[in-house]
Structures are given as C-alpha cells and as structure tokens.
PDB file of C-alpha atoms and ligand atoms in Angstrom:
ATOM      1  CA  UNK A  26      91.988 129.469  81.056  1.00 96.00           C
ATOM      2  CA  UNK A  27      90.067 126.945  82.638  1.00 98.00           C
ATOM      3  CA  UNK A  28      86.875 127.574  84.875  1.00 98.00           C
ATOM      4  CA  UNK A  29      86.786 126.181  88.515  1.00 98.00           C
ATOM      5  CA  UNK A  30      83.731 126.275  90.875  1.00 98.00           C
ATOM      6  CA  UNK A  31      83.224 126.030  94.284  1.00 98.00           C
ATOM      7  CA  UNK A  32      79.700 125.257  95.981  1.00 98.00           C
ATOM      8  CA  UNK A  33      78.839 125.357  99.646  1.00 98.00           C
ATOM      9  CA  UNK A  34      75.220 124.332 100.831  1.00 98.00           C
ATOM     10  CA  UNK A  35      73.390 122.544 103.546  1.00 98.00           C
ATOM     11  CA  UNK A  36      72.916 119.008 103.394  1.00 98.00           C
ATOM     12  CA  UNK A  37      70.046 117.681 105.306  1.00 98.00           C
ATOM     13  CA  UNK A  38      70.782 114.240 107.374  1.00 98.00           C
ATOM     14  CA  UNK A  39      69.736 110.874 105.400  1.00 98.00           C
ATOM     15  CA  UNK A  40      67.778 113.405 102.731  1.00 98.00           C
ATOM     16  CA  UNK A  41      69.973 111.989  99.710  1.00 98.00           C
ATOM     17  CA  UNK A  42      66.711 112.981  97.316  1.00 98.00           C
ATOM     18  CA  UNK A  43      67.260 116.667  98.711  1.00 98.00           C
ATOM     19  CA  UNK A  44      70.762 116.426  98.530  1.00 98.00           C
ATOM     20  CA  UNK A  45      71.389 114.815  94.774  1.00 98.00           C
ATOM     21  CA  UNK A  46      68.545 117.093  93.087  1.00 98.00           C
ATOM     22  CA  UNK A  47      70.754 119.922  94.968  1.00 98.00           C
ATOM     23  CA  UNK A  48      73.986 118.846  93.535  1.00 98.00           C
ATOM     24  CA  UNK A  49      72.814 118.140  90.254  1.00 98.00           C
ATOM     25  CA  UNK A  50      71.018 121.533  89.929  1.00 98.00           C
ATOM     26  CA  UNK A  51      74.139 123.524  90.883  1.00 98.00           C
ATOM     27  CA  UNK A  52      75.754 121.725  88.066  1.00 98.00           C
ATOM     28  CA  UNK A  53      72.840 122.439  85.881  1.00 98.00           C
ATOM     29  CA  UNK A  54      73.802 126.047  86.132  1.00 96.00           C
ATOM     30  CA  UNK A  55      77.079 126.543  86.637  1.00 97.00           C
ATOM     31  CA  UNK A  56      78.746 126.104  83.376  1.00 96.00           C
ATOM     32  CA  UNK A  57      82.379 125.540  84.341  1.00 98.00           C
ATOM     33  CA  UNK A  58      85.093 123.295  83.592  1.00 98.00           C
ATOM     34  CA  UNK A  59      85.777 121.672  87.247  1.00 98.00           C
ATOM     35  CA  UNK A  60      82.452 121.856  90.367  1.00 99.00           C
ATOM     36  CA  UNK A  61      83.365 120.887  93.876  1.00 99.00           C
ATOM     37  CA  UNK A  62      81.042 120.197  96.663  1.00 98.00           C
ATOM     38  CA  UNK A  63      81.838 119.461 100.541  1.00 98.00           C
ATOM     39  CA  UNK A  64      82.813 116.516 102.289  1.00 98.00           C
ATOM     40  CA  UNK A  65      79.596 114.126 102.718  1.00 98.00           C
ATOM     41  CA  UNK A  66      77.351 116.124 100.667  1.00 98.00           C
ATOM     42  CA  UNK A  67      74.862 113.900  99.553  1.00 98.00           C
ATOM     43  CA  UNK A  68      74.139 112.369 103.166  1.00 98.00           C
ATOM     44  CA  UNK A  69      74.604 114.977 105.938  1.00 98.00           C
ATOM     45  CA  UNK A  70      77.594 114.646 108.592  1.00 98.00           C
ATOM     46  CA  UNK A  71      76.336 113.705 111.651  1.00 98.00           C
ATOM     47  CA  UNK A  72      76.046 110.401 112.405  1.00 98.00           C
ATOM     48  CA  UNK A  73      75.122 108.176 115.367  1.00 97.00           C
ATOM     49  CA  UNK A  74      75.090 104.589 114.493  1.00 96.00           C
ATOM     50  CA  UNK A  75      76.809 102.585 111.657  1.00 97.00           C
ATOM     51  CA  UNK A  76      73.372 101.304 111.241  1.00 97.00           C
ATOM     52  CA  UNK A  77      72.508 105.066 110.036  1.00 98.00           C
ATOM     53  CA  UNK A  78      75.918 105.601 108.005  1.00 98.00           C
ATOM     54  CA  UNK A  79      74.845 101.932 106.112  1.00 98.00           C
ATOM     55  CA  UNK A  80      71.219 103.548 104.824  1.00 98.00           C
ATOM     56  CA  UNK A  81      72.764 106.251 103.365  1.00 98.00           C
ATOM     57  CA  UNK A  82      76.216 104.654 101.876  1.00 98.00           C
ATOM     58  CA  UNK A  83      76.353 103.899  98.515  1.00 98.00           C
ATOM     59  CA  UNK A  84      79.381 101.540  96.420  1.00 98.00           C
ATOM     60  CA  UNK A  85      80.831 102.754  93.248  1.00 98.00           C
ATOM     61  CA  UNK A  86      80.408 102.484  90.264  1.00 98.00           C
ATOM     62  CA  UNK A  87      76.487 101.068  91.016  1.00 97.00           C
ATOM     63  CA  UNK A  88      75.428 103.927  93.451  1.00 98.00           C
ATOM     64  CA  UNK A  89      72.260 105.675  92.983  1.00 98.00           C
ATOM     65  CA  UNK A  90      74.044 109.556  93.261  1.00 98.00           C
ATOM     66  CA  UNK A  91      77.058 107.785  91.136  1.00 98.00           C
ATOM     67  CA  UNK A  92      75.176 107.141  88.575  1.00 98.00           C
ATOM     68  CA  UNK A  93      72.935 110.549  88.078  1.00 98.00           C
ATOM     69  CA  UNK A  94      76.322 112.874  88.922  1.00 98.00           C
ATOM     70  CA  UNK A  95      77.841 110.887  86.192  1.00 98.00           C
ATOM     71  CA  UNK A  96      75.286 111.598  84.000  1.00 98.00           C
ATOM     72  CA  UNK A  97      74.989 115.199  84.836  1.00 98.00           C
ATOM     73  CA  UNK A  98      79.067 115.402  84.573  1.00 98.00           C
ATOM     74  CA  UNK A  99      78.944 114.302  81.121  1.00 98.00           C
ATOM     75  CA  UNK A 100      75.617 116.185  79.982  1.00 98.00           C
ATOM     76  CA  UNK A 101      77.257 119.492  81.289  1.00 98.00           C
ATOM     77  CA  UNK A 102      80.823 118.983  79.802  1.00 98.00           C
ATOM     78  CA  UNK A 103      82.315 119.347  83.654  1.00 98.00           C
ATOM     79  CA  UNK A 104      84.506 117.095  86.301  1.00 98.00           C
ATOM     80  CA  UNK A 105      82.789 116.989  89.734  1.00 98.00           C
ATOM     81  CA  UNK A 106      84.026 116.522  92.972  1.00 99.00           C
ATOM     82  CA  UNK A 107      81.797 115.486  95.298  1.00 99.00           C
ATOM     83  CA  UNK A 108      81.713 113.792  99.012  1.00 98.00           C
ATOM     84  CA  UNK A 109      79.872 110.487  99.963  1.00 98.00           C
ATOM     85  CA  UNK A 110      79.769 107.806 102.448  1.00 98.00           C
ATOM     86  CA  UNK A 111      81.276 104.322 100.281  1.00 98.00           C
ATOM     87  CA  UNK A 112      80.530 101.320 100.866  1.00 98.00           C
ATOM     88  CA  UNK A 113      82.905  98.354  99.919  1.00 98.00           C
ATOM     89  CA  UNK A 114      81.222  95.286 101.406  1.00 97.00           C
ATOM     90  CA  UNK A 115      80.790  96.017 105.383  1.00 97.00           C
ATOM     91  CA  UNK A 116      83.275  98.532 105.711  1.00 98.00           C
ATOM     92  CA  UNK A 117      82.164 102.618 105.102  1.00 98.00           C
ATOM     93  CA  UNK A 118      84.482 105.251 103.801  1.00 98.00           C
ATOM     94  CA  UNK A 119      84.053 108.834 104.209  1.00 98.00           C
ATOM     95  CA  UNK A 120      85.159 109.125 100.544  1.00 98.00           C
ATOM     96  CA  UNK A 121      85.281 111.410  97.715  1.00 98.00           C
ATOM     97  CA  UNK A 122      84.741 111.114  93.946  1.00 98.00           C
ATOM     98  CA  UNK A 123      86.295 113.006  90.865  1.00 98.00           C
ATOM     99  CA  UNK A 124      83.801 112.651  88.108  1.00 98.00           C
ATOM    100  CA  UNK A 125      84.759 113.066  84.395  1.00 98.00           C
ATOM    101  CA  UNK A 126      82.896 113.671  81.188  1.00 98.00           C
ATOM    102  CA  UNK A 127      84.548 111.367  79.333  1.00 98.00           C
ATOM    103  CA  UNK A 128      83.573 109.111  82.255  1.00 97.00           C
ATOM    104  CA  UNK A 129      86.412 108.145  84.132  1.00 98.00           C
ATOM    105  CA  UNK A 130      86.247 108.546  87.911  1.00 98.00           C
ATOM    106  CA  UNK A 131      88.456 108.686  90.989  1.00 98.00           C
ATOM    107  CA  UNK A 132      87.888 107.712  94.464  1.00 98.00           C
ATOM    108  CA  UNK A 133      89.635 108.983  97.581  1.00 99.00           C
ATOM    109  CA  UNK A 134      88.820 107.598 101.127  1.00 98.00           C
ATOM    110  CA  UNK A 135      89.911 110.275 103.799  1.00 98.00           C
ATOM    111  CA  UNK A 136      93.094 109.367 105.259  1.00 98.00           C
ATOM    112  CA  UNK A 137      92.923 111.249 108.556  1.00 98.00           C
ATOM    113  CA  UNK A 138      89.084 110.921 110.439  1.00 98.00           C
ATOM    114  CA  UNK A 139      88.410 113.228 112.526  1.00 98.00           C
ATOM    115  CA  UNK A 140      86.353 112.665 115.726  1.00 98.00           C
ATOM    116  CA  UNK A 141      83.659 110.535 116.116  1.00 97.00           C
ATOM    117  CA  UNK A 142      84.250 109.444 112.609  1.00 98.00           C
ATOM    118  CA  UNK A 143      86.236 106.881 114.108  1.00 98.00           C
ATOM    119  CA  UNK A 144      83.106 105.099 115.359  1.00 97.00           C
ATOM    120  CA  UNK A 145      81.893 104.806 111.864  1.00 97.00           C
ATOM    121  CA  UNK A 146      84.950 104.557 109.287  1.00 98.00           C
ATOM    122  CA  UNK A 147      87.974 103.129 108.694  1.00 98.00           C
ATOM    123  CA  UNK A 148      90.628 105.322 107.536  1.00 98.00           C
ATOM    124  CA  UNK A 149      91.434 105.189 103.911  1.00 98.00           C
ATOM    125  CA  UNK A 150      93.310 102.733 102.309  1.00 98.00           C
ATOM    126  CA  UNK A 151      94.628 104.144  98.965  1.00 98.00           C
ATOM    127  CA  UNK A 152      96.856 106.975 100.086  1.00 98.00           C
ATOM    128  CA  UNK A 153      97.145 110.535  98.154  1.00 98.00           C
ATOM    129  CA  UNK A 154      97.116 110.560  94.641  1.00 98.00           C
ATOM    130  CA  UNK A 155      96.537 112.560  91.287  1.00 98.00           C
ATOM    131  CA  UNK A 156      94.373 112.173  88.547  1.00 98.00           C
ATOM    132  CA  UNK A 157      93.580 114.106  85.682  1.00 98.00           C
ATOM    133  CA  UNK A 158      89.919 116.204  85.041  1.00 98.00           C
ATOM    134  CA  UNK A 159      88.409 117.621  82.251  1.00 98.00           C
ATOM    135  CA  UNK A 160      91.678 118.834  79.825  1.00 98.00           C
ATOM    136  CA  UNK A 161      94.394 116.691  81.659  1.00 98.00           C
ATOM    137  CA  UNK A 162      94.277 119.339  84.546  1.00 98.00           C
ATOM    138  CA  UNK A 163      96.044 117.686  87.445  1.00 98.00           C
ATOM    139  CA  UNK A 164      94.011 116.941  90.571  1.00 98.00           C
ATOM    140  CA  UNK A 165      94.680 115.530  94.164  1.00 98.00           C
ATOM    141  CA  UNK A 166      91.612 115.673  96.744  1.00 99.00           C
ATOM    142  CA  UNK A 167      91.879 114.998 100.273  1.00 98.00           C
ATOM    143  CA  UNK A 168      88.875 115.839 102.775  1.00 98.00           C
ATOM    144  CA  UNK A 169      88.392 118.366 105.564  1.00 98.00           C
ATOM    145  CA  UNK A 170      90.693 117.115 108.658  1.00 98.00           C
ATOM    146  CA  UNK A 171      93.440 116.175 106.260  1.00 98.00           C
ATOM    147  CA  UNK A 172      94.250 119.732 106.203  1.00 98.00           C
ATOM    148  CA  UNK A 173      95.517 119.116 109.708  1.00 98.00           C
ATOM    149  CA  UNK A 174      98.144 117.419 108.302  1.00 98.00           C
ATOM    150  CA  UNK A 175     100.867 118.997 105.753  1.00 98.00           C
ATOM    151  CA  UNK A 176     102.009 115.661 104.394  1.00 98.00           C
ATOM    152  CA  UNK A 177      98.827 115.551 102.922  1.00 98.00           C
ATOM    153  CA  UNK A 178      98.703 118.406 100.173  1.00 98.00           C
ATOM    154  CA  UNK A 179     102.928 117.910 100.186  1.00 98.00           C
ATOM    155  CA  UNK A 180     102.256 114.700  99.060  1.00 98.00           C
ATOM    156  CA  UNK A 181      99.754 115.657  96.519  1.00 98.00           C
ATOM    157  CA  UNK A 182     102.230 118.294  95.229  1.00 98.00           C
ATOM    158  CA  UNK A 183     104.752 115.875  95.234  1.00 98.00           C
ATOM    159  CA  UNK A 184     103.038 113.739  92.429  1.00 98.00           C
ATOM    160  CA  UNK A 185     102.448 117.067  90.517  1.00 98.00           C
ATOM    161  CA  UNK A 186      98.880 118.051  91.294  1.00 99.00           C
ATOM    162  CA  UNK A 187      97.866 121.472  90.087  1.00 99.00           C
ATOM    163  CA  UNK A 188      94.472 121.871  91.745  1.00 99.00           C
ATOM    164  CA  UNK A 189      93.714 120.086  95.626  1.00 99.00           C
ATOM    165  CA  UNK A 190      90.423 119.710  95.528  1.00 99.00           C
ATOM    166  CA  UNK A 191      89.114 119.769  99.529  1.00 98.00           C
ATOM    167  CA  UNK A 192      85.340 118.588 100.244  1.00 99.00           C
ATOM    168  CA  UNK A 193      85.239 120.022 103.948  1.00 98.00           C
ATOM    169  CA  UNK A 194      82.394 119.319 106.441  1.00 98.00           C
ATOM    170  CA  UNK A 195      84.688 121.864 108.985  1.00 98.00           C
ATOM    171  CA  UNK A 196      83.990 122.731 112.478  1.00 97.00           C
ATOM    172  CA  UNK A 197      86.983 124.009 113.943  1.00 96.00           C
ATOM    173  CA  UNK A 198      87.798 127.741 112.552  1.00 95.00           C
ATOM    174  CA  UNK A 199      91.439 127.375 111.708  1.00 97.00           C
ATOM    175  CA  UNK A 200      91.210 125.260 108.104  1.00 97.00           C
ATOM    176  CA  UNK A 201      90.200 128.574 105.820  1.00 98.00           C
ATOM    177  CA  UNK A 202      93.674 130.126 107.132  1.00 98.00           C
ATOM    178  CA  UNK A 203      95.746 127.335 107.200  1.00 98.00           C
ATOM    179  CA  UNK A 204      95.040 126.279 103.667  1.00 98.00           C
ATOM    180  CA  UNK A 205      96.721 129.560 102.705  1.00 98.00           C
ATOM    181  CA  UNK A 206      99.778 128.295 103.848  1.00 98.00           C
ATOM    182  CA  UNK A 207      99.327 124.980 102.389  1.00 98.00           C
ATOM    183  CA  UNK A 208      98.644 126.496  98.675  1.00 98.00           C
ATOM    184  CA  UNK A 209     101.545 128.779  99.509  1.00 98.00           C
ATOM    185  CA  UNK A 210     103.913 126.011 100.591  1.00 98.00           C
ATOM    186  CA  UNK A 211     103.008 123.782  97.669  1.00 98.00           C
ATOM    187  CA  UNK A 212     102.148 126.015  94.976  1.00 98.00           C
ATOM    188  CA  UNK A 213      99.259 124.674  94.130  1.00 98.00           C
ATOM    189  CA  UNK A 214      95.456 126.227  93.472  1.00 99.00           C
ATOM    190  CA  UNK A 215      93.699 124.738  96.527  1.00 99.00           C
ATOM    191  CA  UNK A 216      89.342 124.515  96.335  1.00 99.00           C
ATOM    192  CA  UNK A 217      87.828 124.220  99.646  1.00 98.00           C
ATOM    193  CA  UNK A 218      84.174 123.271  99.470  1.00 98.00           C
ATOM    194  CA  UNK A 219      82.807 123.330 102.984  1.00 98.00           C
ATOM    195  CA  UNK A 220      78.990 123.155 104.120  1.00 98.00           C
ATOM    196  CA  UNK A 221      76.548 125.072 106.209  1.00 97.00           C
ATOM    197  CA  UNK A 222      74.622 125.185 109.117  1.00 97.00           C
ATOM    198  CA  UNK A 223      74.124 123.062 112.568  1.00 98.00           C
ATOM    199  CA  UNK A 224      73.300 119.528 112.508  1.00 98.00           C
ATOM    200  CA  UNK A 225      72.071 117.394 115.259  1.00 97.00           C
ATOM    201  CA  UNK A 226      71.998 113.273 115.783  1.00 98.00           C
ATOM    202  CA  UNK A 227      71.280 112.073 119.057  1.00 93.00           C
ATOM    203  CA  UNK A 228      73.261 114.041 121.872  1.00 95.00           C
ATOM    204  CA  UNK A 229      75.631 116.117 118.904  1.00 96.00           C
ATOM    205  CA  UNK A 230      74.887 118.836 117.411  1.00 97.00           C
ATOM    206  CA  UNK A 231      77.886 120.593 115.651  1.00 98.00           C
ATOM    207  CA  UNK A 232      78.043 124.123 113.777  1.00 98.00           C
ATOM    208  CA  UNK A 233      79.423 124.208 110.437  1.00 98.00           C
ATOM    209  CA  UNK A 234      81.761 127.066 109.211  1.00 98.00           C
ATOM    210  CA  UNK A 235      80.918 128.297 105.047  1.00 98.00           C
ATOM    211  CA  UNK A 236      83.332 130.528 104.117  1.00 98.00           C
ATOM    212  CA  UNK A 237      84.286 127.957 101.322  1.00 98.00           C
ATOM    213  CA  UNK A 238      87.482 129.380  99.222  1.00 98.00           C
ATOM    214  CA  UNK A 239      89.721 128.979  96.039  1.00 98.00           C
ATOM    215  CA  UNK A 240      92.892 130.385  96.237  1.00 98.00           C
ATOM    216  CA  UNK A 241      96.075 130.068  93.846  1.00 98.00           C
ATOM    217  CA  UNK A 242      99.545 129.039  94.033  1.00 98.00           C
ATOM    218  CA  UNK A 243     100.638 132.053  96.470  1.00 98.00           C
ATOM    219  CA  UNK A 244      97.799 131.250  99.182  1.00 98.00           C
ATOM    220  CA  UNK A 245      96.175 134.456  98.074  1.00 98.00           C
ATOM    221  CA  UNK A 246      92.002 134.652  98.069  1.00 98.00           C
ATOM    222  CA  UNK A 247      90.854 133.919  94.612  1.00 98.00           C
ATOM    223  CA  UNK A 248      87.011 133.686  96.674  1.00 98.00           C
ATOM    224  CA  UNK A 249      85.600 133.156  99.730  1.00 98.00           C
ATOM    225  CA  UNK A 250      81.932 132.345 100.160  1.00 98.00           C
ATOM    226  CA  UNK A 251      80.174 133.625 103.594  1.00 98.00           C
ATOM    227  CA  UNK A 252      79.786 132.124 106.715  1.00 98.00           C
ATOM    228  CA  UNK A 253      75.607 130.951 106.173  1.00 96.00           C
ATOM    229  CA  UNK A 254      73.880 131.700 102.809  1.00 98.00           C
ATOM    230  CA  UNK A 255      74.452 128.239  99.924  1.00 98.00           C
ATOM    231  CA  UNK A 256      76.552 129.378  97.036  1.00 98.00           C
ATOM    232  CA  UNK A 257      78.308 128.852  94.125  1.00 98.00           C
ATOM    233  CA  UNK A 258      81.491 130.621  92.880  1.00 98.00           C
ATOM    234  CA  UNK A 259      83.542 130.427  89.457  1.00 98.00           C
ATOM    235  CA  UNK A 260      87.222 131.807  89.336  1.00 98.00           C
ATOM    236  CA  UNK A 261      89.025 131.229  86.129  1.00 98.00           C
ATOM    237  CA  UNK A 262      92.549 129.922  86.600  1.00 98.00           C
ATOM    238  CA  UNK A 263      95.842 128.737  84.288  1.00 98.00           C
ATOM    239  CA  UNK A 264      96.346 125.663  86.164  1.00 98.00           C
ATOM    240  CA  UNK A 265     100.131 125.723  84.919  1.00 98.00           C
ATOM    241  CA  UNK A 266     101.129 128.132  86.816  1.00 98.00           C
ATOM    242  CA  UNK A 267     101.043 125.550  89.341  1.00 98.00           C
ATOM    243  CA  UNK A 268     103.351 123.618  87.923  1.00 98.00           C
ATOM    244  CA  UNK A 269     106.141 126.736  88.198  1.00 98.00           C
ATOM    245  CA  UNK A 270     108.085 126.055  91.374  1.00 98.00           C
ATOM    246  CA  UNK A 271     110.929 128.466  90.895  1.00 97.00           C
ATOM    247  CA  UNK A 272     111.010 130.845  93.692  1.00 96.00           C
ATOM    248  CA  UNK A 273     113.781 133.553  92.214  1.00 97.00           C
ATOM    249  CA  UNK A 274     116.997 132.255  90.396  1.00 98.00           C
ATOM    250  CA  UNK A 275     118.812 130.055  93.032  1.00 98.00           C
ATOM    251  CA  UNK A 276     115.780 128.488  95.071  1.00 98.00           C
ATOM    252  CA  UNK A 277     113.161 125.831  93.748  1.00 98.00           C
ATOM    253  CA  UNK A 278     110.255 124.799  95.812  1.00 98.00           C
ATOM    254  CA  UNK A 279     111.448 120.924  95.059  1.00 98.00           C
ATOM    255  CA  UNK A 280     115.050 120.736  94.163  1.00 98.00           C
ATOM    256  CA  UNK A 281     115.765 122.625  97.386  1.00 98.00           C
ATOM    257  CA  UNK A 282     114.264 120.274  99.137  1.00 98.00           C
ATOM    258  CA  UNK A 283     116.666 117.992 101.652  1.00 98.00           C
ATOM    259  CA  UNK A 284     114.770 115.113 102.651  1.00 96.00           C
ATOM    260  CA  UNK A 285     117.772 113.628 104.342  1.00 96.00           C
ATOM    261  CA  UNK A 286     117.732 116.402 106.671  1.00 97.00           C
ATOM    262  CA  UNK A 287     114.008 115.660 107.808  1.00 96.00           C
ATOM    263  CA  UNK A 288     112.823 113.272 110.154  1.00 92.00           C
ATOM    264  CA  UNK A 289     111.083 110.376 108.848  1.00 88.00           C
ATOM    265  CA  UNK A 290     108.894 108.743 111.949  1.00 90.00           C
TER     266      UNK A 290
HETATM  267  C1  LIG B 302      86.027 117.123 109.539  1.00 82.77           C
HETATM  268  O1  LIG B 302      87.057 116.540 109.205  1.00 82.77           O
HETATM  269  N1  LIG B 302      84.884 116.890 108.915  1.00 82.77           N
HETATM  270  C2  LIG B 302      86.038 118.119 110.612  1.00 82.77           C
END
C-alpha cells in the first residue's frame, strides 16, 4: 500500500517565511509516502502587479523554498507536490513541483489560467505529463482551473498516470464535484489540495473553498477536508488499481475508445 496525503492551509500574501516553515512542518509530521499542497502555496494567490508576482517568484533548481522542500523531501523519505510562482528569466509561471527523495523533480506550468492570472502569467509551455514519485508510482499534476477542462486529466491518463495530483487555489464551487467525474472517467486516484480563507490585493478580494479531497479510481470520497480549519489527511491506496481499465468483459476504458469518431478542433 502506499500512503498519500493531502494538506489544505492558508497562505498569507508575499509571507514565503510563513508559508515554507508551514509546508515544511506538515511534512515534518506527516509520515507518508506522497504530500500535496495547493496551487501557489508558498506565496498567496492574489496578485495585483507583476511587480508583486516578481518578489515572490522563485527559478528552479536555485529557489530558496526549492531548496529547503528538497531537503525536507529527502530527510522525510516522501515526494511533495507543491505550488509556486517560477520564474524563467522575465516570464512567471503559476507552476507546480513534484519533489523526490532520491532528488529528482518535476515541474508543471498550468496550462489553462484562470482570471486575472492572465495579467501576470503566461500559460504553460510543457503540456501534461507523467513522472514517477517515491516507488515508481505514476504521477500527472495539473492546477486548479485545469479541472475545467477534461483533456487535461484524459491526457494525463492517457500517458498512464495513476495518481493526478491537483494544487487548487479554487473559488468557484463546482471543482470538488466535478473531479469525481474526472477520477471516474479516467480511473485514476485524483488529490485535490486546495487552500483557505479570503484574500485581498488592491480592489480583489476572493473567498477560497477547503474541502480538499482524495478520491480513487471510481470518483468515490477517499477524504474530504472542511470548508475553513488547515489540515492534513493520509489515505492509503494500491496505486495499481489505477492502472485496471477493464470495465466488465467486453468494454475497456481505452481500447473502446474511437478517436476517429471525436472532433479534433
Ligand atoms: C484557479 O484556477 N486558481 C481558480
């Protein structure tokens, strides 16, 4: 069996001291195979200027929170998933990073932004793709909005991901739900780490939603955090199950599939 975790907590804007020693004390304690934390988790969400997105970005593999998550990763025998504004020479990502003990990483830059994120980001430029965590376990991330989007986790599935992996900074109250569907459709364990509470920048303020989940292959509720209180939650799952796409005797999740018949636009 191998142990999964999901954390949800409140970042505070531009407090990346607050935010790191957060992080690294929930993997301090959790003693699990595979942490996730939300979407921008060790800068707050709500920005107003790129000047204000470029004091709190950070490049990888020389980035302060890099650099002590990597050591925490290793010290505590866990992969981490965690979300951070990147920086690759002027541009920003809203970006995510799986973290290995043995010290390999991963980066994802969200492919759909949502909102005003378009002021500050550029959409990413490397696609969906899987990499392995602690054990060879298969992972995919994508972040928050992308659940908007069912090519997303399809195409994660598609390259044989066992666990999506879903930092989430969400505001609009559909995601939880939906992501049943999309572990359902896929059959794939799906870990949605979303934050808490209401953040305000200038003239926005936005509400965030908790309720981070796991759930496995059938879209059923393996846990789901509440709506305001931080928290950390460990489900133990056999990530091969996700690689079982049979639905009875005559119908496969993949070889049923009839691409030709689908509109490609
Ligand atoms: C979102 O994509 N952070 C709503």
């Amino acid at each position: 069996m191998y142990k999964v975790a999901v954390v949800q907590f409140e970042p505070i804007l531009f407090d990346t001291e607050y935010n790191l020693n957060t992080i690294l004390s929930y993997i301090g304690q959790a003693d699990t195979d595979l942490i996730v934390f939300p979407e921008l988790a060790t800068s707050g969400y709500v920005f107003d200027t790129v000047d204000e997105v470029a004091t709190v970005a950070e490049s990888v593999p020389d980035g302060r929170c890099f650099i002590a998550i990597i050591e925490a990763a290793q010290k505590y025998n866990c992969s981490v998933v965690y979300g951070f504004v990147e920086q690759v020479g002027s541009t920003f990502y809203n970006s995510s990073v799986l973290i290995n003990p043995d010290g390999t990483y991963h980066v994802y830059r969200k492919v759909h932004l949502f909102d005003r994120e378009k002021l500050f980001f550029e959409p990413g430029n490397k696609g969906f793709f899987v990499s392995e965590a602690k054990h060879g376990v298969r992972v995919g991330m994508m972040i928050c909005f992308d659940w908007q989007f069912p090519e997303a986790a399809r195409s994660l599935a598609l390259q044989n991901a066992q666990i999506i992996c879903h930092p989430s900074n969400l505001v609009l109250p559909w995601c939880q739900q939906a992501m049943t569907t999309r572990a359902l459709e896929n059959r794939v364990f799906c870990i949605t780490a979303n934050r808490l509470g209401t953040e305000t920048n200038g003239s926005t303020t936005l509400h965030f939603t908790g309720q981070s989940q796991i759930l496995n292959t059938t879209g059923e509720v393996l846990c789901r955090l509440s709506v305001d209180k931080p928290e950390l939650s460990i489900v133990e799952i056999d990530p091969t199950v996700a690689d079982v796409k049979d639905i009875n005797l005559r119908n496969n999740l993949f070889a049923d599939r009839r691409p030709n018949s689908y509109i490609k636009k």
